[in-house]
mmCIF file of C-alpha atoms in Angstrom:
data_model
loop_
_atom_site.group_PDB
_atom_site.id
_atom_site.type_symbol
_atom_site.label_atom_id
_atom_site.label_comp_id
_atom_site.label_asym_id
_atom_site.label_seq_id
_atom_site.Cartn_x
_atom_site.Cartn_y
_atom_site.Cartn_z
ATOM 1 C CA MET A 708 178.431 108.371 107.323
ATOM 2 C CA ASP A 709 176.951 110.998 105.042
ATOM 3 C CA PHE A 710 173.258 110.662 105.895
ATOM 4 C CA THR A 711 172.235 112.702 102.822
ATOM 5 C CA ALA A 712 173.827 110.085 100.541
ATOM 6 C CA VAL A 713 170.874 107.773 101.252
ATOM 7 C CA ASP A 714 167.822 108.652 99.148
ATOM 8 C CA LEU A 715 165.044 108.639 101.747
ATOM 9 C CA ARG A 716 161.620 109.584 100.361
ATOM 10 C CA VAL A 717 158.120 109.934 101.787
ATOM 11 C CA GLY A 718 155.273 108.245 99.964
ATOM 12 C CA THR A 719 151.625 107.382 100.441
ATOM 13 C CA VAL A 720 150.459 103.778 100.626
ATOM 14 C CA VAL A 721 147.855 103.473 97.844
ATOM 15 C CA GLU A 722 147.418 99.687 97.931
ATOM 16 C CA ALA A 723 147.958 97.238 100.770
ATOM 17 C CA ALA A 724 147.311 93.511 100.963
ATOM 18 C CA ALA A 725 148.326 90.696 103.286
ATOM 19 C CA GLU A 726 150.439 87.988 101.637
ATOM 20 C CA GLY A 727 151.417 85.188 103.985
ATOM 21 C CA GLY A 728 153.439 86.712 106.810
ATOM 22 C CA ALA A 729 154.016 90.020 105.027
ATOM 23 C CA LEU A 730 152.239 93.043 103.624
ATOM 24 C CA HIS A 731 152.442 93.853 99.915
ATOM 25 C CA LEU A 732 152.335 97.631 99.550
ATOM 26 C CA VAL A 733 152.137 99.958 96.557
ATOM 27 C CA ILE A 734 153.509 103.377 97.447
ATOM 28 C CA ASP A 735 153.063 106.645 95.521
ATOM 29 C CA LEU A 736 156.309 108.618 95.596
ATOM 30 C CA GLY A 737 154.981 111.637 93.735
ATOM 31 C CA GLY A 738 153.665 110.310 90.447
ATOM 32 C CA VAL A 739 155.918 107.253 90.568
ATOM 33 C CA ARG A 740 154.607 104.082 92.179
ATOM 34 C CA ARG A 741 156.877 101.517 93.765
ATOM 35 C CA GLU A 742 156.169 98.214 95.490
ATOM 36 C CA ALA A 743 157.350 96.876 98.830
ATOM 37 C CA VAL A 744 156.954 93.608 100.679
ATOM 38 C CA SER A 745 157.259 94.311 104.396
ATOM 39 C CA HIS A 746 157.300 91.800 107.237
ATOM 40 C CA ILE A 747 155.423 94.073 109.624
ATOM 41 C CA THR A 748 152.246 92.061 110.183
ATOM 42 C CA GLU A 749 153.000 91.764 113.909
ATOM 43 C CA ASN A 750 151.864 95.380 114.358
ATOM 44 C CA TYR A 751 150.000 96.271 111.153
ATOM 45 C CA ALA A 752 147.090 95.109 109.035
ATOM 46 C CA PRO A 753 146.669 96.464 105.485
ATOM 47 C CA ALA A 754 144.001 98.952 106.627
ATOM 48 C CA ASP A 755 146.425 100.426 109.196
ATOM 49 C CA LEU A 756 148.741 101.682 106.436
ATOM 50 C CA LEU A 757 146.399 102.308 103.495
ATOM 51 C CA GLY A 758 146.253 106.054 102.783
ATOM 52 C CA GLY A 759 149.030 106.842 105.243
ATOM 53 C CA GLN A 760 152.526 108.051 104.538
ATOM 54 C CA VAL A 761 155.732 106.105 105.157
ATOM 55 C CA VAL A 762 159.478 106.715 104.822
ATOM 56 C CA THR A 763 161.138 104.632 102.102
ATOM 57 C CA VAL A 764 164.485 103.900 100.459
ATOM 58 C CA PRO A 765 164.512 102.930 96.764
ATOM 59 C CA THR A 766 165.919 99.482 95.988
ATOM 60 C CA PRO A 767 168.664 99.135 93.375
ATOM 61 C CA GLY A 768 167.151 98.994 89.902
ATOM 62 C CA GLY A 769 164.369 101.448 90.678
ATOM 63 C CA THR A 770 161.384 99.080 90.807
ATOM 64 C CA GLY A 771 160.785 98.808 94.538
ATOM 65 C CA VAL A 772 161.327 100.462 97.872
ATOM 66 C CA VAL A 773 162.109 99.402 101.407
ATOM 67 C CA VAL A 774 159.751 100.769 104.063
ATOM 68 C CA LEU A 775 161.783 101.944 107.055
ATOM 69 C CA ALA A 776 160.865 100.810 110.544
ATOM 70 C CA ALA A 777 162.300 100.951 114.031
ATOM 71 C CA VAL A 778 162.692 97.377 115.263
ATOM 72 C CA SER A 779 163.070 96.206 118.834
ATOM 73 C CA PRO A 780 162.555 92.844 120.570
ATOM 74 C CA SER A 781 159.796 94.271 122.779
ATOM 75 C CA ASP A 782 157.886 96.354 120.198
ATOM 76 C CA GLY A 783 158.554 94.556 116.924
ATOM 77 C CA ALA A 784 158.667 96.681 113.758
ATOM 78 C CA VAL A 785 157.209 100.181 114.025
ATOM 79 C CA VAL A 786 156.935 101.963 110.677
ATOM 80 C CA LEU A 787 158.600 105.373 110.382
ATOM 81 C CA ARG A 788 156.238 108.056 109.117
ATOM 82 C CA PRO A 789 155.954 111.832 109.197
ATOM 83 C CA ASP A 790 153.751 113.317 111.898
ATOM 84 C CA ARG A 791 152.164 115.674 109.312
ATOM 85 C CA PRO A 792 151.316 115.152 105.653
ATOM 86 C CA VAL A 793 153.992 116.176 103.146
ATOM 87 C CA ALA A 794 154.095 115.967 99.362
ATOM 88 C CA ASN A 795 154.736 112.479 98.043
ATOM 89 C CA GLY A 796 158.351 112.136 96.988
ATOM 90 C CA THR A 797 159.593 114.631 99.583
ATOM 91 C CA GLN A 798 163.196 113.847 100.496
ATOM 92 C CA VAL A 799 164.014 113.103 104.127
ATOM 93 C CA VAL A 800 167.165 114.909 105.268
#
């Protein structure tokens, strides 16, 4: 697989709210905001992600993103994020 063919981008969570069993997130990807609904409430509350950066993949059609997470039976979903701040919209390669 050509890993660079997937458009992975870093963005900052600028809005976060709990909705049922999921989190509704608005993510700034460098002047462009996209929305995500992530079923990560097992490990995260809205305040845990607000203002932090996450790794995303745009959804087809360009209106949303998927927030990437490592998922295991013992740990649940653990969001992937850079260990230092980078510019919003930075491509992950």
